[in-house]
Coordinates of C-alpha atoms in Angstrom, one line a residue:
Chain A
M1 CA -34.9 14.0 -1.9
T2 CA -34.0 12.5 1.5
D3 CA -30.6 12.7 3.1
M4 CA -30.0 9.1 2.2
D5 CA -30.7 9.9 -1.5
D6 CA -28.2 12.7 -1.2
L7 CA -25.6 10.4 0.1
R8 CA -26.2 7.9 -2.7
E9 CA -26.1 10.7 -5.2
D10 CA -22.8 11.9 -3.8
R11 CA -21.3 8.4 -3.8
Q12 CA -22.3 7.6 -7.3
G13 CA -19.2 8.0 -9.5
S14 CA -16.7 7.8 -6.6
A15 CA -14.2 5.0 -6.8
V16 CA -15.2 1.6 -5.2
L17 CA -12.3 -0.3 -6.5
S18 CA -8.9 1.1 -7.4
A19 CA -5.7 -0.4 -8.8
Q20 CA -2.4 1.4 -8.5
K21 CA 0.7 0.3 -10.4
L22 CA -0.7 -3.2 -10.6
N23 CA 1.6 -5.7 -12.1
L24 CA 0.9 -9.4 -12.4
Y25 CA 3.2 -12.2 -13.5
Y26 CA 2.3 -15.8 -14.3
G27 CA 5.8 -17.1 -13.7
A28 CA 8.0 -15.2 -16.3
A29 CA 5.0 -13.9 -18.2
H30 CA 4.2 -10.3 -17.4
A31 CA 0.4 -10.3 -17.7
L32 CA -0.6 -6.9 -16.3
K33 CA 1.7 -3.9 -16.6
D34 CA 1.4 -0.9 -14.3
V35 CA -2.4 -0.8 -14.4
D36 CA -3.9 2.3 -12.8
I37 CA -7.7 2.4 -12.7
D38 CA -10.6 3.6 -10.6
I39 CA -13.8 1.7 -10.9
Q40 CA -16.7 4.0 -10.1
E41 CA -19.6 3.3 -7.9
K42 CA -23.0 2.3 -9.4
R43 CA -21.7 2.4 -12.9
V44 CA -21.1 -0.4 -15.4
T45 CA -17.5 -0.6 -16.4
A46 CA -16.6 -2.7 -19.4
L47 CA -13.2 -4.2 -19.9
I48 CA -12.4 -4.8 -23.6
G49 CA -9.4 -5.9 -25.6
P50 CA -8.2 -8.9 -27.7
S51 CA -7.7 -12.4 -26.3
G52 CA -4.8 -12.5 -24.0
C53 CA -4.7 -8.8 -23.3
G54 CA -5.1 -9.2 -19.6
K55 CA -8.7 -8.1 -19.1
S56 CA -9.9 -11.3 -17.5
T57 CA -6.8 -11.5 -15.4
F58 CA -7.4 -8.0 -14.2
L59 CA -11.1 -8.8 -13.4
K60 CA -9.9 -11.8 -11.3
T61 CA -7.4 -9.6 -9.3
L62 CA -10.5 -7.6 -8.1
D63 CA -11.7 -10.5 -5.9
R64 CA -8.4 -12.4 -5.6
M65 CA -9.4 -15.2 -7.9
N66 CA -5.8 -15.4 -9.1
D67 CA -4.6 -16.4 -5.6
L68 CA -4.8 -20.1 -6.3
V69 CA -3.1 -20.0 -9.7
P70 CA 0.4 -21.4 -9.2
G71 CA 3.3 -19.1 -10.0
V72 CA 1.3 -15.9 -9.8
R73 CA 3.0 -12.9 -8.4
I74 CA 1.2 -9.6 -7.9
E75 CA 2.8 -6.2 -7.3
G76 CA 1.2 -2.8 -6.7
T77 CA -2.1 -2.4 -4.9
V78 CA -5.8 -3.1 -5.4
S79 CA -8.0 -1.4 -2.9
Y80 CA -11.7 -1.9 -2.2
R81 CA -13.3 1.1 -0.6
G82 CA -9.8 2.3 0.5
Q83 CA -8.6 -1.0 1.9
D84 CA -5.8 -3.0 0.3
I85 CA -7.4 -6.3 -0.6
Y86 CA -4.0 -8.1 -0.8
A87 CA -3.1 -7.1 2.8
P88 CA -2.5 -10.1 5.0
S89 CA -5.4 -9.1 7.4
V90 CA -8.0 -9.3 4.6
D91 CA -10.4 -12.2 4.9
V92 CA -10.9 -13.5 1.4
T93 CA -14.3 -15.0 2.2
W94 CA -15.5 -11.5 3.4
L95 CA -14.0 -9.9 0.2
R96 CA -15.8 -12.4 -2.1
R97 CA -19.1 -11.7 -0.2
Q98 CA -18.6 -8.0 -1.1
I99 CA -17.5 -8.7 -4.6
G100 CA -19.5 -11.4 -6.5
M101 CA -18.5 -13.1 -9.7
V102 CA -20.5 -14.4 -12.6
F103 CA -18.7 -16.6 -15.2
Q104 CA -18.8 -17.1 -18.9
K105 CA -20.4 -20.5 -18.7
P106 CA -23.5 -20.8 -16.5
N107 CA -22.4 -23.0 -13.6
P108 CA -25.4 -23.6 -11.3
F109 CA -24.7 -26.1 -8.6
P110 CA -26.3 -29.6 -9.2
M111 CA -29.1 -28.9 -6.8
S112 CA -32.5 -27.3 -6.7
I113 CA -33.1 -23.7 -7.9
Y114 CA -34.0 -22.8 -4.3
D115 CA -30.8 -24.4 -2.8
N116 CA -28.6 -22.7 -5.4
I117 CA -29.7 -19.3 -4.2
A118 CA -29.9 -20.2 -0.5
Y119 CA -26.4 -21.7 -0.7
G120 CA -24.5 -18.5 0.0
P121 CA -26.7 -17.2 2.8
R122 CA -26.6 -20.6 4.5
T123 CA -22.8 -20.5 4.3
H124 CA -23.0 -17.2 6.0
G125 CA -25.1 -18.7 8.8
I126 CA -28.7 -17.9 7.9
R127 CA -30.9 -20.9 8.8
N128 CA -34.3 -19.3 9.3
K129 CA -36.7 -20.7 6.7
S130 CA -38.8 -17.6 6.1
Q131 CA -35.7 -15.4 6.0
L132 CA -34.2 -17.7 3.4
D133 CA -37.5 -17.8 1.4
D134 CA -37.4 -14.0 1.3
I135 CA -33.8 -13.9 0.2
V136 CA -34.5 -16.5 -2.5
E137 CA -37.5 -14.6 -3.8
Q138 CA -35.8 -11.2 -3.7
S139 CA -32.7 -12.5 -5.4
L140 CA -34.6 -14.3 -8.2
R141 CA -36.7 -11.1 -8.7
G142 CA -33.5 -9.1 -8.7
A143 CA -32.2 -11.3 -11.5
A144 CA -35.4 -11.0 -13.5
I145 CA -36.2 -14.7 -13.4
W146 CA -38.7 -15.1 -10.5
D147 CA -41.7 -15.3 -12.7
E148 CA -40.1 -18.1 -14.8
V149 CA -39.1 -20.3 -11.9
K150 CA -41.4 -19.5 -9.0
D151 CA -43.4 -22.7 -9.5
R152 CA -40.4 -25.0 -9.8
L153 CA -38.1 -23.8 -7.1
K154 CA -37.5 -27.4 -5.9
K155 CA -36.6 -28.6 -9.3
S156 CA -33.0 -28.9 -10.4
A157 CA -31.3 -25.8 -11.7
L158 CA -29.6 -27.9 -14.4
G159 CA -33.0 -28.4 -16.1
L160 CA -33.2 -24.7 -17.1
S161 CA -32.0 -23.1 -20.4
G162 CA -28.6 -21.6 -20.6
G163 CA -30.0 -18.1 -20.3
Q164 CA -32.1 -19.0 -17.3
Q165 CA -29.1 -20.8 -15.7
Q166 CA -27.0 -17.6 -16.1
R167 CA -29.7 -15.6 -14.4
I168 CA -29.8 -18.2 -11.6
C169 CA -26.1 -17.6 -11.2
I170 CA -26.6 -13.8 -11.1
A171 CA -29.4 -14.4 -8.5
R172 CA -27.0 -16.6 -6.5
A173 CA -24.4 -13.8 -6.6
L174 CA -27.1 -11.3 -5.5
A175 CA -28.3 -13.5 -2.6
V176 CA -25.3 -12.6 -0.4
E177 CA -25.9 -8.9 -1.0
P178 CA -22.7 -8.0 -2.6
D179 CA -21.5 -4.5 -3.3
V180 CA -19.8 -5.2 -6.6
L181 CA -20.7 -7.7 -9.4
L182 CA -17.9 -9.0 -11.7
M183 CA -19.0 -10.6 -14.9
D184 CA -16.6 -12.5 -17.1
E185 CA -18.2 -12.7 -20.6
A186 CA -21.4 -13.6 -18.9
T187 CA -23.5 -13.6 -22.1
S188 CA -21.0 -15.0 -24.6
A189 CA -22.5 -18.5 -24.4
L190 CA -26.1 -17.3 -24.7
D191 CA -28.6 -16.7 -27.5
P192 CA -29.6 -13.1 -28.5
I193 CA -32.8 -13.2 -26.5
S194 CA -31.1 -14.4 -23.3
T195 CA -28.3 -11.9 -23.9
S196 CA -30.7 -9.0 -24.2
K197 CA -32.5 -10.1 -21.0
I198 CA -29.1 -10.1 -19.1
E199 CA -28.2 -6.8 -20.7
D200 CA -31.5 -5.3 -19.5
L201 CA -30.9 -6.8 -16.1
I202 CA -27.4 -5.3 -15.9
S203 CA -28.9 -1.9 -16.6
D204 CA -31.4 -2.4 -13.8
L205 CA -28.9 -3.6 -11.4
K206 CA -26.5 -0.7 -11.7
S207 CA -28.8 1.5 -9.6
R208 CA -27.8 -0.7 -6.7
Y209 CA -24.5 -2.4 -7.6
T210 CA -21.2 -1.5 -9.1
I211 CA -20.7 -3.8 -12.1
V212 CA -17.6 -4.7 -14.0
I213 CA -17.9 -6.8 -17.1
V214 CA -15.5 -8.4 -19.5
T215 CA -16.9 -8.6 -23.0
H216 CA -15.7 -9.4 -26.5
N217 CA -18.9 -7.9 -27.9
M218 CA -18.1 -4.3 -28.7
Q219 CA -21.8 -3.5 -29.3
Q220 CA -22.6 -4.8 -25.9
A221 CA -20.0 -2.6 -24.3
T222 CA -21.5 0.4 -26.1
R223 CA -25.0 -0.6 -25.1
I224 CA -24.6 -1.3 -21.4
S225 CA -21.4 0.3 -20.0
D226 CA -20.9 3.8 -18.7
Q227 CA -17.1 3.5 -18.5
C228 CA -14.9 1.4 -20.8
A229 CA -11.3 0.3 -20.4
F230 CA -9.2 -1.0 -23.3
F231 CA -6.4 -3.4 -22.5
L232 CA -3.7 -4.5 -24.9
L233 CA -0.7 -6.8 -24.0
G234 CA -1.3 -6.3 -20.3
E235 CA -1.4 -2.6 -20.5
L236 CA -4.4 -0.4 -19.9
I237 CA -4.3 1.7 -23.0
E238 CA -7.4 3.9 -22.6
Y239 CA -10.1 4.3 -20.0
G240 CA -13.0 6.7 -20.1
N241 CA -16.6 7.4 -20.8
T242 CA -17.9 4.7 -23.2
T243 CA -19.6 7.0 -25.6
D244 CA -16.4 9.1 -25.9
L245 CA -14.2 6.0 -26.3
F246 CA -16.4 4.6 -29.1
S247 CA -16.8 8.0 -30.8
V248 CA -13.5 9.7 -30.5
P249 CA -10.9 7.3 -29.1
K250 CA -7.8 9.1 -28.0
D251 CA -5.3 6.4 -28.7
K252 CA -4.7 5.0 -32.2
R253 CA -4.5 1.5 -30.8
T254 CA -8.0 1.8 -29.3
E255 CA -9.3 3.1 -32.6
D256 CA -7.7 0.2 -34.5
Y257 CA -9.1 -2.3 -32.1
I258 CA -12.7 -1.1 -31.9
T259 CA -13.0 -0.5 -35.6
G260 CA -11.7 -4.0 -36.3
R261 CA -8.4 -3.0 -37.9
F262 CA -6.2 -4.3 -35.1
G263 CA -3.1 -6.2 -36.1
Chain B
M1 CA -8.4 -6.6 -41.9
R2 CA -11.8 -5.3 -42.9
K3 CA -10.8 -5.1 -46.5
T4 CA -14.3 -5.1 -47.8
F5 CA -15.4 -2.5 -45.4
D6 CA -12.4 -0.3 -46.2
A7 CA -13.2 -0.6 -49.9
E8 CA -16.8 0.4 -49.3
L9 CA -15.7 3.4 -47.3
Q10 CA -13.4 4.4 -50.1
E11 CA -16.3 4.2 -52.6
L12 CA -18.5 6.2 -50.3
G13 CA -15.7 8.9 -50.1
A14 CA -15.5 8.9 -53.9
E15 CA -19.3 9.2 -54.3
M16 CA -19.4 12.1 -51.8
I17 CA -16.6 13.9 -53.7
D18 CA -18.4 13.4 -57.0
M19 CA -21.6 14.8 -55.6
A20 CA -19.8 17.7 -54.0
A21 CA -18.1 18.4 -57.3
A22 CA -21.6 18.5 -58.9
A23 CA -22.7 21.0 -56.2
E24 CA -19.7 23.1 -56.9
D25 CA -20.4 23.1 -60.7
A26 CA -24.0 23.9 -60.1
I27 CA -23.2 27.0 -58.0
D28 CA -20.5 28.0 -60.6
L29 CA -23.2 27.9 -63.3
V30 CA -25.5 29.9 -61.2
T31 CA -22.9 32.5 -60.4
A32 CA -22.1 32.8 -64.1
S33 CA -25.7 33.0 -65.2
L34 CA -26.4 35.8 -62.7
A35 CA -23.4 37.7 -64.1
A36 CA -24.4 37.1 -67.8
P37 CA -27.7 35.3 -68.3
D38 CA -27.4 32.3 -70.5
D39 CA -30.1 29.8 -71.4
R40 CA -27.7 27.0 -71.9
Q41 CA -26.1 27.4 -68.4
A42 CA -29.4 27.5 -66.7
R43 CA -30.6 24.3 -68.4
E44 CA -27.3 22.6 -67.5
A45 CA -27.8 23.5 -63.9
T46 CA -31.2 22.0 -63.9
A47 CA -30.0 18.7 -65.5
M48 CA -27.1 18.5 -63.1
T49 CA -29.4 18.6 -60.1
Q50 CA -31.5 15.8 -61.4
N51 CA -28.4 13.6 -61.3
M52 CA -27.8 14.8 -57.8
D53 CA -31.1 13.4 -56.6
Q54 CA -30.0 10.0 -57.9
N55 CA -26.6 10.4 -56.2
E56 CA -28.3 11.3 -52.9
R57 CA -30.4 8.1 -53.0
E58 CA -27.4 5.9 -53.8
I59 CA -25.2 7.4 -51.0
E60 CA -28.1 7.1 -48.5
N61 CA -28.6 3.5 -49.4
R62 CA -24.9 2.7 -49.1
C63 CA -24.7 4.5 -45.7
L64 CA -27.7 2.7 -44.3
R65 CA -26.4 -0.7 -45.5
L66 CA -23.0 0.0 -44.0
L67 CA -24.6 0.9 -40.6
L68 CA -26.6 -2.3 -40.7
Q69 CA -23.8 -4.6 -41.9
Q70 CA -20.7 -3.2 -40.3
Q71 CA -22.0 -1.5 -37.1
P72 CA -19.3 1.1 -37.4
V73 CA -17.8 2.9 -34.4
A74 CA -15.3 5.8 -33.9
R75 CA -13.9 7.3 -37.2
D76 CA -16.0 4.9 -39.3
L77 CA -19.2 5.9 -37.6
R78 CA -18.3 9.6 -37.9
T79 CA -17.5 9.2 -41.6
I80 CA -20.8 7.4 -42.4
S81 CA -23.1 9.5 -40.2
A82 CA -21.5 12.7 -41.6
A83 CA -22.0 11.5 -45.2
L84 CA -25.7 10.7 -44.4
K85 CA -26.3 14.2 -43.1
M86 CA -24.1 16.1 -45.6
V87 CA -25.6 14.4 -48.7
T88 CA -28.9 16.2 -47.9
D89 CA -27.1 19.6 -47.8
L90 CA -25.4 18.9 -51.1
Q91 CA -28.7 17.9 -52.7
R92 CA -30.4 21.0 -51.4
I93 CA -27.6 23.2 -52.8
G94 CA -28.3 21.5 -56.1
D95 CA -32.0 22.1 -55.9
Q96 CA -31.6 25.8 -54.9
C97 CA -29.2 26.3 -57.8
A98 CA -31.7 24.8 -60.2
N99 CA -34.4 27.2 -58.8
I100 CA -32.1 30.2 -59.1
A101 CA -31.2 29.2 -62.7
E102 CA -34.9 29.0 -63.6
I103 CA -35.8 32.5 -62.2
S104 CA -32.6 34.1 -63.5
L105 CA -33.7 33.2 -67.1
L106 CA -36.9 35.1 -66.7
L107 CA -35.1 38.0 -65.1
A108 CA -32.4 38.3 -67.7
R109 CA -34.8 40.0 -70.2
E110 CA -35.3 42.9 -67.8
G111 CA -31.7 43.9 -67.2
P112 CA -28.7 43.0 -65.0
V113 CA -29.0 41.4 -61.6
P114 CA -28.0 43.8 -58.7
D115 CA -24.4 43.8 -57.7
H116 CA -25.1 42.7 -54.1
I117 CA -26.9 39.5 -55.3
R118 CA -24.0 38.7 -57.6
E119 CA -21.6 39.2 -54.7
M120 CA -23.8 36.9 -52.5
S121 CA -23.5 34.3 -55.2
R122 CA -19.7 34.6 -55.4
K123 CA -19.4 34.4 -51.6
A124 CA -21.8 31.5 -51.3
S125 CA -19.9 29.7 -54.0
S126 CA -16.6 30.1 -52.2
M127 CA -18.2 29.0 -49.0
V128 CA -19.5 25.8 -50.6
K129 CA -16.0 25.1 -52.2
R130 CA -14.2 25.8 -48.9
A131 CA -16.6 23.6 -47.0
I132 CA -16.1 20.7 -49.4
F133 CA -12.3 21.2 -49.2
A134 CA -12.6 21.0 -45.4
Y135 CA -14.6 17.8 -45.6
A136 CA -12.4 16.1 -48.3
N137 CA -9.2 17.0 -46.5
R138 CA -10.5 16.7 -42.9
E139 CA -9.4 20.3 -42.4
E140 CA -10.9 21.8 -39.3
G141 CA -9.4 25.2 -39.9
A142 CA -11.0 25.6 -43.3
A143 CA -14.3 24.5 -41.8
H144 CA -14.1 27.3 -39.2
E145 CA -13.3 29.8 -42.0
V146 CA -16.6 28.8 -43.7
I147 CA -18.6 29.2 -40.5
G148 CA -17.0 32.7 -40.1
M149 CA -18.0 33.7 -43.7
D150 CA -21.7 33.2 -43.1
D151 CA -22.2 36.6 -41.4
A152 CA -21.1 38.5 -44.5
V153 CA -23.7 36.6 -46.6
D154 CA -26.4 37.3 -44.1
A155 CA -25.4 41.0 -44.0
L156 CA -25.6 41.1 -47.9
F157 CA -29.0 39.5 -47.7
R158 CA -30.3 42.3 -45.4
E159 CA -28.8 44.9 -47.8
V160 CA -30.5 43.3 -50.8
K161 CA -33.8 43.2 -49.0
G162 CA -33.5 46.9 -48.1
E163 CA -32.7 47.8 -51.7
L164 CA -35.6 45.8 -53.0
V165 CA -38.1 47.4 -50.6
T166 CA -36.9 50.8 -51.7
L167 CA -37.3 49.7 -55.4
I168 CA -40.9 48.5 -54.8
R169 CA -41.7 51.8 -53.0
E170 CA -40.3 53.9 -55.8
D171 CA -41.5 52.0 -58.7
R172 CA -44.5 49.8 -58.3
E173 CA -44.0 48.3 -61.8
S174 CA -40.8 46.6 -60.5
A175 CA -42.6 44.7 -57.8
D176 CA -42.6 41.4 -59.8
R177 CA -38.9 41.6 -60.5
A178 CA -38.1 42.6 -56.9
I179 CA -39.9 39.5 -55.6
D180 CA -38.0 37.3 -58.0
L181 CA -34.8 38.9 -56.9
I182 CA -35.5 38.5 -53.2
I183 CA -36.3 34.8 -53.8
I184 CA -32.9 34.4 -55.5
A185 CA -31.2 36.2 -52.6
K186 CA -33.0 33.9 -50.1
Y187 CA -31.8 30.8 -52.0
L188 CA -28.3 32.1 -52.0
E189 CA -28.5 32.8 -48.3
R190 CA -29.7 29.2 -47.8
I191 CA -26.9 27.8 -49.9
A192 CA -24.4 29.6 -47.6
D193 CA -26.2 27.9 -44.6
H194 CA -25.9 24.5 -46.2
A195 CA -22.1 25.3 -46.7
V196 CA -22.0 26.0 -42.9
N197 CA -23.7 22.7 -42.2
I198 CA -21.2 20.9 -44.4
A199 CA -18.4 22.6 -42.6
Q200 CA -19.8 21.5 -39.2
W201 CA -20.0 17.9 -40.4
A202 CA -16.4 18.2 -41.6
I203 CA -15.5 19.3 -38.0
Y204 CA -17.5 16.4 -36.6
C205 CA -15.5 14.0 -38.8
V206 CA -12.3 15.2 -37.1
T207 CA -13.4 15.9 -33.5
G208 CA -16.6 13.9 -33.0
S209 CA -18.4 16.8 -31.6
I210 CA -21.3 18.7 -33.1
E211 CA -20.7 22.4 -32.9
P212 CA -23.6 24.6 -31.7
V213 CA -25.1 26.7 -34.5

């Protein structure tokens, strides 16, 4: 094992993102209540809970996607590798390069597959053709879709199936070499085969990225996440090892939700 | 919510208790027939275990269907997976009781069964009952008691073995009988082991962890 491997080994499991006493208000509505959580490096963390529990809101606070929502007020801190991401000095473009997001509905840009992937790197100033070619290939390989699209890179991304489009979106997120990937119900619009491809992909990606997913699919959370957080009415009720949480939940509300007896 | 599933789980619980009751009855019959050999009791024990085979299949089918249809987690998963494992222990207890009943009928003509074997039978019987109580009431304490009782049965088995070796040495004519008796003692020792397994699954139902043996 090299020194570098040692370093990676050490860092695996340490907190990349951390929220402390995080409160979020949409006007008068109190959407997140005193959330304290450490998101661990190179692990898949699943956020689960009923609709309106705050899990997507929480995910969006991690890359400041709530900033543009009118009437939002945030208290407490969210730090990324020790730095408060809501500090005035933070460059949001820099932050979102570190922390990529994949949404529920595949949203490729209306341009070629190649240009979809090259879009981010070009924004960050990369113009060299062979460098861009490399990034496009590596990103598409990373998202397990290279073989399916390598002969049609100049064709529109909109001509692909939903599952392929979603992997293009993942490749697009990977192209700027982020540190963290956030996925908001990234498979809920996909058929079972596309879903299992993305699940396999997530398991592969976690050796290199820290991944946070929001999912309504309990079986998916058990299959692919290492850590799991259960939210209810804006509160983080329980957070821990996924196998433990789904075998012996500590809180009755968690048990009622995951066993389908909530409400 | 999940009314159908809850009803199914209740039925599963009831089937498990029925089968456990049959196992208790079987070991009671065996204990009685070892104390005072009785053809009728031995035949009853055999018939009872045939029903248990049928119960085992029904419970297994229900558990497998619930795993497929309901994809249970947490307490539900523990209940169903514990039932799936325990049902085998209950069925084995039944089988072993039937085997003991069969042998004890042959032995009865040759005099009483040694005290230590009867004591093993009483102890194994109370372990089975206590384990079933622990499962039915999700009583971790009772389950640990059962696990603690196993050493006494193992010790009795070793004593019985020693006594029977002496018997064979001293009286070669008794070898056949001694072998039958050691088989009975071994079955009883196994029944106590199954009671320990049941107790461990009762603990798993409560805590979610499988205790080392």
